[in-house]
Coordinates of C-alpha atoms in Angstrom, one line a residue:
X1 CA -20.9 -2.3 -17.5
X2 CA -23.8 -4.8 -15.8
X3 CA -27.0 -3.6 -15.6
X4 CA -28.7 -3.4 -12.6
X5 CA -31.0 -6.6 -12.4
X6 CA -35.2 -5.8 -12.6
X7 CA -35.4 -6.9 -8.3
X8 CA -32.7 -4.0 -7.9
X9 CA -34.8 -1.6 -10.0
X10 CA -38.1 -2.0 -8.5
X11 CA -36.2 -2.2 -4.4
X12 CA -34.9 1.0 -5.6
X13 CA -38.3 2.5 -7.1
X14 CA -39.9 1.4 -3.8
X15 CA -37.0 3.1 -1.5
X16 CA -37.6 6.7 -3.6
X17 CA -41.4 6.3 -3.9
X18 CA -41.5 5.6 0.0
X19 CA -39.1 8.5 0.2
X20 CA -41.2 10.8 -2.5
X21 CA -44.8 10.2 0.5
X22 CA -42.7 10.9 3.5
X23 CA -42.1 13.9 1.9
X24 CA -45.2 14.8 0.8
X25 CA -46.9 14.1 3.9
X26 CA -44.0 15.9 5.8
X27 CA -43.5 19.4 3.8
X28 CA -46.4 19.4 1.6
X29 CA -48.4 22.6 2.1
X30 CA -51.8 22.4 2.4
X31 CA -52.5 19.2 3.9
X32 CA -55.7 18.4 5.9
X33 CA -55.1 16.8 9.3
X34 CA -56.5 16.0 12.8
X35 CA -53.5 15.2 15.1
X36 CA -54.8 13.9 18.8
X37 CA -52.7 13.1 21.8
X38 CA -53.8 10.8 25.0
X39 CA -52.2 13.7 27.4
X40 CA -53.8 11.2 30.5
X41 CA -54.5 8.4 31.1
X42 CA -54.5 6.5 34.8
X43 CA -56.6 5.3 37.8
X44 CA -58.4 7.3 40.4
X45 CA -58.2 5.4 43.0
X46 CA -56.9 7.6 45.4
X47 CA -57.2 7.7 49.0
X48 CA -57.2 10.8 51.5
X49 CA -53.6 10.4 52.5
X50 CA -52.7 11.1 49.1
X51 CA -54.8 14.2 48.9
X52 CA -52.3 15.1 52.1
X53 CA -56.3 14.9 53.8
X54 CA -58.0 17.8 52.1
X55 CA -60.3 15.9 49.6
X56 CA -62.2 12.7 50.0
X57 CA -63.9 11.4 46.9
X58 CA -66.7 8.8 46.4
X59 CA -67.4 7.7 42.7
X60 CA -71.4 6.4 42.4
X61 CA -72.8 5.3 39.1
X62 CA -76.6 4.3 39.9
X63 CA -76.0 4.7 43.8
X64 CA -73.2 2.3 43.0
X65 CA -69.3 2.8 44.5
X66 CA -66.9 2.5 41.1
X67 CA -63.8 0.7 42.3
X68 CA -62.0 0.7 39.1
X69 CA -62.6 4.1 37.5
X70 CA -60.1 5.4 35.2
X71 CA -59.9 9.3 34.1
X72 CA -58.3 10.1 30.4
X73 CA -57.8 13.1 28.9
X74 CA -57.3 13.7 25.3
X75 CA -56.8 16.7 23.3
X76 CA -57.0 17.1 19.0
X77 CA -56.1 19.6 17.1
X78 CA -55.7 20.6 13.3
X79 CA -52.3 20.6 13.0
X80 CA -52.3 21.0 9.0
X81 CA -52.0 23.6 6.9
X82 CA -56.0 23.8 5.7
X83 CA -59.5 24.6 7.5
X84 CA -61.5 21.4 8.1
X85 CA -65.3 22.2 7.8
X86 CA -67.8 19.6 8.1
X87 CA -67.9 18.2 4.7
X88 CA -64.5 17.0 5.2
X89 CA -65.6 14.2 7.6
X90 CA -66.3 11.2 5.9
X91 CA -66.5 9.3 9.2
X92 CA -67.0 11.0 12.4
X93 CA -64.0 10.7 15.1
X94 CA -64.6 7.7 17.3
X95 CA -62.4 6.9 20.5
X96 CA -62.4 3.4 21.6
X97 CA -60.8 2.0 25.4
X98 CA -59.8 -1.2 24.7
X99 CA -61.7 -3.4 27.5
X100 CA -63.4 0.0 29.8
X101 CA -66.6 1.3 29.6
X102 CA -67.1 5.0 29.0
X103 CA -69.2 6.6 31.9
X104 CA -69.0 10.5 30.7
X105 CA -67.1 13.5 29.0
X106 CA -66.5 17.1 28.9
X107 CA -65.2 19.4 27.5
X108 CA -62.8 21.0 29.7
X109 CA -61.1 23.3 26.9
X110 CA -61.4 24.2 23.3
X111 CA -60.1 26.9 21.1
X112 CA -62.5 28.9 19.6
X113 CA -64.9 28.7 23.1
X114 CA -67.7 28.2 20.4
X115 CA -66.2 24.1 19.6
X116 CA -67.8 24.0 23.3
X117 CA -70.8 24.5 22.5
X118 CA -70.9 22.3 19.1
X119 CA -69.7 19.2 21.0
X120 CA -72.2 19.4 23.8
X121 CA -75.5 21.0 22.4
X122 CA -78.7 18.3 22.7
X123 CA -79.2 16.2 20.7
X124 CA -76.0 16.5 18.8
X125 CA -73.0 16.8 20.8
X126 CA -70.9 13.9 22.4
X127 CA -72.2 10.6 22.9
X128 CA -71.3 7.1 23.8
X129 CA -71.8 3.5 23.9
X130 CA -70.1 0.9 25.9
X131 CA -65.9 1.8 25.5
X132 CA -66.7 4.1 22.2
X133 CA -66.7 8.1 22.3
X134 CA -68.5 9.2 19.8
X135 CA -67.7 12.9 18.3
X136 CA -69.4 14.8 16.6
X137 CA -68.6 16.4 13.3
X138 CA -67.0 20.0 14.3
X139 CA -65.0 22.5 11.8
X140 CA -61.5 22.9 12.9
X141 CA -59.8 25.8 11.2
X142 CA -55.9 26.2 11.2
X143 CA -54.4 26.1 15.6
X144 CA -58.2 25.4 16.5
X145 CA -58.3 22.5 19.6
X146 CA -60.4 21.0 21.6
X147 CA -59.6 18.6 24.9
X148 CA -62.0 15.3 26.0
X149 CA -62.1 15.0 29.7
X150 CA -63.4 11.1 29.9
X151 CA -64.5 9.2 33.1
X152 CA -64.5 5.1 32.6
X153 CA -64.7 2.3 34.4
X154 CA -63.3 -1.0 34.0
X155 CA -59.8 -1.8 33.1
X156 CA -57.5 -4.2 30.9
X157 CA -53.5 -4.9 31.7
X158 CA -53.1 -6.3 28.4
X159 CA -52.2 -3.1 26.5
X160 CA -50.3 -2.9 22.9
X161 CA -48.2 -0.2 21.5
X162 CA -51.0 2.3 21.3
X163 CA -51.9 2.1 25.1
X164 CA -51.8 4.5 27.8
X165 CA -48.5 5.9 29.3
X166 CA -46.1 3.5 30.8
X167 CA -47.6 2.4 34.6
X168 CA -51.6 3.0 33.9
X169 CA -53.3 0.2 34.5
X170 CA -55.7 1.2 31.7
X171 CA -56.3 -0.8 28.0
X172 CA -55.7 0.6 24.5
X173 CA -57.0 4.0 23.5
X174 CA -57.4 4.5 19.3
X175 CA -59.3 6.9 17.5
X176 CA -60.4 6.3 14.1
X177 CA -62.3 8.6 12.0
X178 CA -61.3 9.9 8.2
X179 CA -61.5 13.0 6.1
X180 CA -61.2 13.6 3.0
X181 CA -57.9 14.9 1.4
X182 CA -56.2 14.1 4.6
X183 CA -55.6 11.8 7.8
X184 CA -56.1 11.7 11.4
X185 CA -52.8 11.0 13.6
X186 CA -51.3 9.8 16.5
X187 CA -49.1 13.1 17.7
X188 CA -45.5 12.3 20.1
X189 CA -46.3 13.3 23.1
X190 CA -44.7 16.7 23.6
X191 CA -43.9 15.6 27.7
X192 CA -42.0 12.9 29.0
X193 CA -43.1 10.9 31.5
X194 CA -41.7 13.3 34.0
X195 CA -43.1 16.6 32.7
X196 CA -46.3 15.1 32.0
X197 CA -46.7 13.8 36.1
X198 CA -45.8 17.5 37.1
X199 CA -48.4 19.0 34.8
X200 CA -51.1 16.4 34.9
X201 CA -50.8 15.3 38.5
X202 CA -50.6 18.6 39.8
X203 CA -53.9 19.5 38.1
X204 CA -55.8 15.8 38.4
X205 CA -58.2 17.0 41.6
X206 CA -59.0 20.0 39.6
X207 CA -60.2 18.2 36.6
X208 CA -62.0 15.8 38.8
X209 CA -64.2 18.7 39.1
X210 CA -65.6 19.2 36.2
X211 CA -66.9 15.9 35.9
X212 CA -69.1 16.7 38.8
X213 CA -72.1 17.2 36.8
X214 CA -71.6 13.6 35.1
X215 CA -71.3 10.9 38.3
X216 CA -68.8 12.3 39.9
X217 CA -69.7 13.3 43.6
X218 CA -67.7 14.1 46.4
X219 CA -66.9 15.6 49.8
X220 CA -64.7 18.2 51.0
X221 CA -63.5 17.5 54.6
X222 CA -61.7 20.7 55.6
X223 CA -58.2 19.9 57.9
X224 CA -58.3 21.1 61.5
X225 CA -57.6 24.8 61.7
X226 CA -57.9 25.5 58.5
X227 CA -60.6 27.8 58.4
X228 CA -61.8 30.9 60.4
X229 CA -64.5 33.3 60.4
X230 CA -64.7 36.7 59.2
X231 CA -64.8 39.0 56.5
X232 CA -62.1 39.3 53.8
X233 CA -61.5 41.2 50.2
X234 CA -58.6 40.4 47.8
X235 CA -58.4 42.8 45.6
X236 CA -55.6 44.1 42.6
X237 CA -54.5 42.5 39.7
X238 CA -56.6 41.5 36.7
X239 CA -54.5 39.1 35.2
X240 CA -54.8 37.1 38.7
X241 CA -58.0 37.1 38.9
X242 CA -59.6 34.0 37.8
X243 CA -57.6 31.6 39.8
X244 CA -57.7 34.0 42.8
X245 CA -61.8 33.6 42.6
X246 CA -62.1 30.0 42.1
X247 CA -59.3 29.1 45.0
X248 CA -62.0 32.1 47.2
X249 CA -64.7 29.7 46.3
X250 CA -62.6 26.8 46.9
X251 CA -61.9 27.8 50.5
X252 CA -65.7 29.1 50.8
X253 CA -66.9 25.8 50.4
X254 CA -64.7 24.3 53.1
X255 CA -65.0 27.2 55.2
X256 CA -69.0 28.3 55.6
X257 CA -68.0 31.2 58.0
X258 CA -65.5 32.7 55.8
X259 CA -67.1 35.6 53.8
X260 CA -64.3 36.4 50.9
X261 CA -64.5 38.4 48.1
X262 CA -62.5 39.2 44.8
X263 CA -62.3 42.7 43.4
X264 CA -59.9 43.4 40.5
X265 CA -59.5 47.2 40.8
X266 CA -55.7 46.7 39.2
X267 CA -52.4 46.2 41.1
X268 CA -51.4 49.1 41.9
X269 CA -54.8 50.3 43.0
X270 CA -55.2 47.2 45.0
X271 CA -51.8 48.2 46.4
X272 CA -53.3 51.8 47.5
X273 CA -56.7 50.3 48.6
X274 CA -54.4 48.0 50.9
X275 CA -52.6 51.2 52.0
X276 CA -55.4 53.6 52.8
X277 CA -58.5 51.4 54.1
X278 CA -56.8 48.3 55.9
X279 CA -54.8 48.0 58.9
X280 CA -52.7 45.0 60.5
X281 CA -55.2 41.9 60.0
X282 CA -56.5 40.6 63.4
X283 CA -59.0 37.9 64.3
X284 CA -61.7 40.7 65.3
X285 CA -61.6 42.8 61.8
X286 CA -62.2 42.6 58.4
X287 CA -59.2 41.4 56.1
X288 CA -57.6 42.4 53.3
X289 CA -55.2 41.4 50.5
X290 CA -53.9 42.9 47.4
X291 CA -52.6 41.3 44.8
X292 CA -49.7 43.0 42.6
X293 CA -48.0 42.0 39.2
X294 CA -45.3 43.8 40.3
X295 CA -43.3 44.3 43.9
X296 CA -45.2 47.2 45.9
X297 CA -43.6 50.8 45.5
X298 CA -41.1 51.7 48.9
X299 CA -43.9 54.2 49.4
X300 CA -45.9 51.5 51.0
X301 CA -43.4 50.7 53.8
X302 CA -46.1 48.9 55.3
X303 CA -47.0 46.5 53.2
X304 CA -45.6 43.0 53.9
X305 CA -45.5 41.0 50.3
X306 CA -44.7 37.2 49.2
X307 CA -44.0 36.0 45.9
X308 CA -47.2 33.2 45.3
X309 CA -46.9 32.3 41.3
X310 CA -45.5 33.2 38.1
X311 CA -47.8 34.3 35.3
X312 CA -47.0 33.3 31.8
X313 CA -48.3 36.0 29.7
X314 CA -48.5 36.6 25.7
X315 CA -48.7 38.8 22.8
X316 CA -52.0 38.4 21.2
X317 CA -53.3 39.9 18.1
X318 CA -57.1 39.7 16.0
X319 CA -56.6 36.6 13.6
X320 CA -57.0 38.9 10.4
X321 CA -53.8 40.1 11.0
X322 CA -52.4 37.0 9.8
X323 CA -49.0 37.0 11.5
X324 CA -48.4 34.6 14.7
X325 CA -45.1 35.4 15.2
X326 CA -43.0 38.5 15.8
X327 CA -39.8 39.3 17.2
X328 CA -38.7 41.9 20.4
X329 CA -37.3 44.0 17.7
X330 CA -40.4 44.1 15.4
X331 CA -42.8 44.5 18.5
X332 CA -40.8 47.3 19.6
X333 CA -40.7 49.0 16.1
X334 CA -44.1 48.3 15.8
X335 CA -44.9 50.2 19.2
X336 CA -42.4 53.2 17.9
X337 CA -45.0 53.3 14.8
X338 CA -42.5 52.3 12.0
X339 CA -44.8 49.5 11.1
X340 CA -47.9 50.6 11.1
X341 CA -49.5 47.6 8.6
X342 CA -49.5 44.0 8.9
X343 CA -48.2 43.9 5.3
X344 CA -44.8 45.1 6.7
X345 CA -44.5 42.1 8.6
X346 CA -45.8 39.7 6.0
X347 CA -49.5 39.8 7.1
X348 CA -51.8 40.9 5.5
X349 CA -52.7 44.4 4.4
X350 CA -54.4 45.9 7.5
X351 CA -53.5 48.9 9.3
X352 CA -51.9 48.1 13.2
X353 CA -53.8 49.2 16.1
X354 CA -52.5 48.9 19.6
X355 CA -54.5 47.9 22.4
X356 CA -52.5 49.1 25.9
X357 CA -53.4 49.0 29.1
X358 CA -53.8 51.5 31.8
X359 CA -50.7 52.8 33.2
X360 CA -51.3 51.5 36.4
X361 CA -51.5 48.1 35.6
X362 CA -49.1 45.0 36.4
X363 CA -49.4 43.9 33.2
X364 CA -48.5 46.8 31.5
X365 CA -45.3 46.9 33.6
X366 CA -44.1 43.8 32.8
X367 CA -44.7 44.1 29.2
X368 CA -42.8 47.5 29.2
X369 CA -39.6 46.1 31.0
X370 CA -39.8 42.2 29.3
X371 CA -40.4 43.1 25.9
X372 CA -40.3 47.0 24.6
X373 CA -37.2 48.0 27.2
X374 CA -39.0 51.0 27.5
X375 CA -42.1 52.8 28.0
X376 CA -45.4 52.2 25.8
X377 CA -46.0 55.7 23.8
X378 CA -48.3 58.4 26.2
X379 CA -50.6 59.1 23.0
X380 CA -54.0 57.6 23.2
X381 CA -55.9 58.9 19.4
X382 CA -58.7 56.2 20.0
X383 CA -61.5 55.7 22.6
X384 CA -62.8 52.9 20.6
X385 CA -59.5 51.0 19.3
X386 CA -60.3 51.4 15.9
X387 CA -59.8 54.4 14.9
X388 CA -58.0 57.9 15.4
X389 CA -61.4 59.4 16.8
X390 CA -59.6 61.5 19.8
X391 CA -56.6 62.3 17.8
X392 CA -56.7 62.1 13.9
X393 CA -53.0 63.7 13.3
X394 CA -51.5 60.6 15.9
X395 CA -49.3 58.0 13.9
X396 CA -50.6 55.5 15.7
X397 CA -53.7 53.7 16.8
X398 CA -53.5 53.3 20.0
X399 CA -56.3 52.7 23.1
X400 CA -55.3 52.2 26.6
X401 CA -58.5 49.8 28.4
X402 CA -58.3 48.8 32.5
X403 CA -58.8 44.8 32.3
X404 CA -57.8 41.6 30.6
X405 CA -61.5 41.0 29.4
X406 CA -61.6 44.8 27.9
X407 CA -58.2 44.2 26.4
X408 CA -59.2 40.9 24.5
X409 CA -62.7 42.0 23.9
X410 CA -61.3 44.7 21.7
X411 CA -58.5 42.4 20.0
X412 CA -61.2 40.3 19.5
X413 CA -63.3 42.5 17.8
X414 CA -60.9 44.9 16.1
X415 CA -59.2 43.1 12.7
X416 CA -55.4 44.4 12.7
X417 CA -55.5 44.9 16.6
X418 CA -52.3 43.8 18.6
X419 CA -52.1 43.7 22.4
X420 CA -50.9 41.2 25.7
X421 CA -52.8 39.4 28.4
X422 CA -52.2 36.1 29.9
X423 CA -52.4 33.3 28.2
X424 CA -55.2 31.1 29.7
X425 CA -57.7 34.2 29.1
X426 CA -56.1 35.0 25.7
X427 CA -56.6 31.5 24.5
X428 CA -60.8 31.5 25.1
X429 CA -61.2 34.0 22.3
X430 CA -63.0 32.8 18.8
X431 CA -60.6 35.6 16.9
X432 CA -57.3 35.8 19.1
X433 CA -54.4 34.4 18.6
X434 CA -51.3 33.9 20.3
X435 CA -48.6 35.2 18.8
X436 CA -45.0 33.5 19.3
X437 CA -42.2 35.7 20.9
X438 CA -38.6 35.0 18.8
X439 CA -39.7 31.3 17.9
X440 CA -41.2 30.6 21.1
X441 CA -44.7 29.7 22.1
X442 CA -46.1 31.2 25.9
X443 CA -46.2 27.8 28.2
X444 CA -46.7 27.0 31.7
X445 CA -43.0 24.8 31.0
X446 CA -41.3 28.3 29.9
X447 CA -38.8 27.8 32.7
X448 CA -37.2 24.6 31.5
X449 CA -36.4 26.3 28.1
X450 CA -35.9 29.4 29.5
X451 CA -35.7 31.5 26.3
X452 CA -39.3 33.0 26.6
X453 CA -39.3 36.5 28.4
X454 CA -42.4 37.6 28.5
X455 CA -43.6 37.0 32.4
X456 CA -44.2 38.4 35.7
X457 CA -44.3 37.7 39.1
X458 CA -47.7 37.5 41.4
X459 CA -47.5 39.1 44.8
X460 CA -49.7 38.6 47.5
X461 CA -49.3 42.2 50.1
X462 CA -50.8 42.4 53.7
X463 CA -50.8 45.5 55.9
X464 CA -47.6 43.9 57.9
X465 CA -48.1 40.5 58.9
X466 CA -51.5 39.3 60.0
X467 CA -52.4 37.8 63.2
X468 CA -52.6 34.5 64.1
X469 CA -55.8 32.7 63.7
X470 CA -57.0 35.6 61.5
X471 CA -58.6 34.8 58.4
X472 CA -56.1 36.7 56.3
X473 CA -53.7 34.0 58.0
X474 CA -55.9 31.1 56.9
X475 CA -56.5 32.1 53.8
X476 CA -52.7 33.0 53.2
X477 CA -51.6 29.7 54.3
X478 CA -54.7 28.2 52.4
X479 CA -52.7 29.5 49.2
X480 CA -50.0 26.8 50.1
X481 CA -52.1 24.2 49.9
X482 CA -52.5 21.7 47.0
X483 CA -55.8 22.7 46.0
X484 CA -55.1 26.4 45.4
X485 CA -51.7 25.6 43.4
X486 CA -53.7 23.3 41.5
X487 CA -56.2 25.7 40.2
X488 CA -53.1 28.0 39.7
X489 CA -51.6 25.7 37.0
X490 CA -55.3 25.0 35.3
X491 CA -55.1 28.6 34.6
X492 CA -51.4 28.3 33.3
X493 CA -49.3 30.2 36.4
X494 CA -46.4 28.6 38.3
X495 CA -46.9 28.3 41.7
X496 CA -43.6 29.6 43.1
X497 CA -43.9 25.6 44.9
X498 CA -42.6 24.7 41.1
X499 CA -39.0 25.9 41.7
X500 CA -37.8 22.6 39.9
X501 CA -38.9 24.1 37.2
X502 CA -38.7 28.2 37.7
X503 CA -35.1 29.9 37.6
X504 CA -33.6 30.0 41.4
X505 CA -33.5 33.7 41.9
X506 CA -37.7 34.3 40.4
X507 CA -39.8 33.5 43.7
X508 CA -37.4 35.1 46.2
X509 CA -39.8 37.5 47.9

């Protein structure tokens, strides 16, 4: 029999030694590694007809109108299987745009909250020079990220395979960078081009904003009839409440006669409040509006409701625990106290304490009917989460705590704690983490997989319907608008506008 000639050996040593890396860089455990993603990258230049009239924008650098600004937004990650602390950096990460010239950056999220604070302090935080971003050298531990919100000017048409997404107008974007005992990367972009213009469009004015404090300055021009005068609280749910306040101080700021404030007493006492203190909103009265997790009890025959938004929410748990993903089943075993430590579910050896909230509470609801198919257990043993100081002979550690930020202060705080909040809130927590629900991460795209079950729908409940020219009416129809559905997608909720991408029967009211 021939043997193989010495160009057939070595081709064939090269194919298994090119095989032998791919693996290694694929399954090998371990590894250190800084993925990024360009998640936008496009022109401003946007005119109030596009803005359907409700935002006019003027870009000045040096009292100077930028006609060819460019907004990119970038996001890295450590998406390997080791911490990276300083002394891994080697060189720093640098982002270069390939014929633009970088104007400004912020940080518009980040995972731990604290990477904030590292990339912007004086002195030592972001910095730039001409079309490079310079970043500073931050730790990343396992899931940490951080996004770039970048404002440049200038433009180049000639872009090569590492450019922006198919019709920008803008030039190449690399990062370079190394550290030691690993590599920085180029992620695929999780979204198509079609998924990303939903999600990216639909938030652009609202990232506009942040970059106010760099050049950006603009005007809002309220539309005709939009606003009216008065007095008006919104008050219920918890888990609504941040986007509910900025869209208030959104409509504020157009609206200088319009006095609205934001309580979050809970849904269902926001539902009572509704009930017992307001009547039929009119143009001479105060207003009022509760907003509910859940669909008002029939007790409240009054009360006129409309689905607004779908919250995605989560299962989060202290970090120590070290498990990010669970299973209905072991959740609801783990609620029935047969686990009762981590170690049962492959974390690590730490007792389980349960962090509920109040009865009365939206969220509570829809975690009891999405995910446990039953009521939580009625025995609180701990006023401090943890441990069994108000009932030592209980199985469980369990609290019970009336907000989102009570709820994730003591998840935060308490190793072995498990509990649920939404997941833009869950997500700004140094010591949180989001725990996967049979395989499947909490995202604002859960209805094109539709496979996640932990969500609810937000109501928004009048004392029957208000009157014309009221501000209840305004701000109601105010909730429509582009701007408010906006800032309901930065804080990860579905505007029920979505329905391309929400089951058909989830926003009928």
């Amino acid at each position: 029999m021939a043997l193989p000639d010495t160009e057939t050996i070595l081709t064939a040593a090269g194919l298994v030694a090119t095989a032998v890396v791919w693996a290694v860089e694929r399954f090998l455990p371990g590894r250190k590694r800084i993925g990024y993603r360009v998640q936008m990258d496009t022109a401003i230049g946007m005119n109030p007809q596009d803005a359907h009239s409700l935002v006019q924008l003027r870009l000045l650098r040096q009292d100077q109108e930028i006609s060819d600004a460019t907004l990119a937004l970038l996001r890295f990650e450590n998406d390997g299987g080791k911490d990276i602390v300083r002394q891994d950096y080697q060189e720093a990460l640098t982002v270069e745009f390939a014929g633009r010239t970088v104007i400004g950056a912020e940080v518009p999220d980040a995972n731990p909250t604290d990477l904030v604070r590292m990339l912007t302090r004086n002195g030592g935080g972001l910095r730039h020079d001409g079309g490079r971003l310079f970043i500073p050298k931050v730790p990343l531990n396992k899931r940490n990220h951080f996004k770039l919100l970048v404002l440049l000017t200038g433009s180049d048409t000639d872009q090569g395979p590492e450019g922006g997404r198919a019709g920008s107008a803008t030039g190449a974007v690399t990062v370079g960078g190394f550290i030691s005992g690993g590599r920085i990367r180029r992620n695929a972009q999780r979204w198509g081009p079609r998924k990303l213009s939903l999600a990216l469009g639909g938030t652009f004015i609202v990232l506009l904003g942040l970059l106010g404090g760099l050049l950006l300055s603009g005007r809002v021009t309220p539309v005709p009839g939009e606003c009216a005068a008065g007095r008006l609280t919104v008050d219920g749910s918890t888990a609504f409440a941040p986007p509910i306040r900025e869209i208030a101080r959104q409509y504020r700021a157009r609206c200088a006669d319009a006095d609205v404030t934001v309580l979050e007493s809970g849904s269902l006492s926001g539902l009572g409040n509704l009930s017992r203190e307001a009547g039929p909103a009119s143009t001479e009265g105060p207003g009022f509006i509760a907003v509910s997790d859940v669909p008002a009890p029939s007790l409240y025959r009054r009360l006129e409701g409309d689905p607004v938004g779908v919250i995605v929410l989560s299962l989060v748990a202290n970090d120590k625990a070290g498990v990010d993903g669970l299973t209905s089943a072991q959740v609801r075993k783990i609620y029935d106290g047969t686990y009762t430590n981590w170690k049962q579910l492959n974390g690590h050896d730490l007792p389980i304490r349960l962090v509920s909230r109040d009865a009365g509470l939206g969220t509570r609801r829809a975690f009891e009917t999405s995910v446990l198919r039953r009521s939580e257990p009625g025995v609180v043993s701990s006023y401090d989460c943890g441990d069994k100081d108000r009932d030592e002979r209980a199985r469980l550690t369990r609290c019970e705590v009336n907000s989102t930020k009570s709820l994730l202060d003591a998840v935060d705080r308490v190793p072995g704690a498990i509990g649920y909040a939404e997941v833009y809130a869950a997500a700004q927590r140094h010591h949180v983490v989001s725990v996967r629900l049979n395989g499947n991460e909490p995202d604002i795209e859960w209805g094109r997989q539709r496979d996640y079950p932990f969500w609810t729908v937000e109501y928004l409940y009048t004392y029957g319907r208000p009157e014309d020219g009221s501000l209840t009416a305004k701000f109601l129809a105010f909730m429509d608008s582009d701007t408010a559905k906006n800032i309901m997608r930065m804080y990860k909720h579905v505007p029920c506008a979505d329905r391309q991408s929400l089951p058909v029967a989830v926003c009928r009211p």
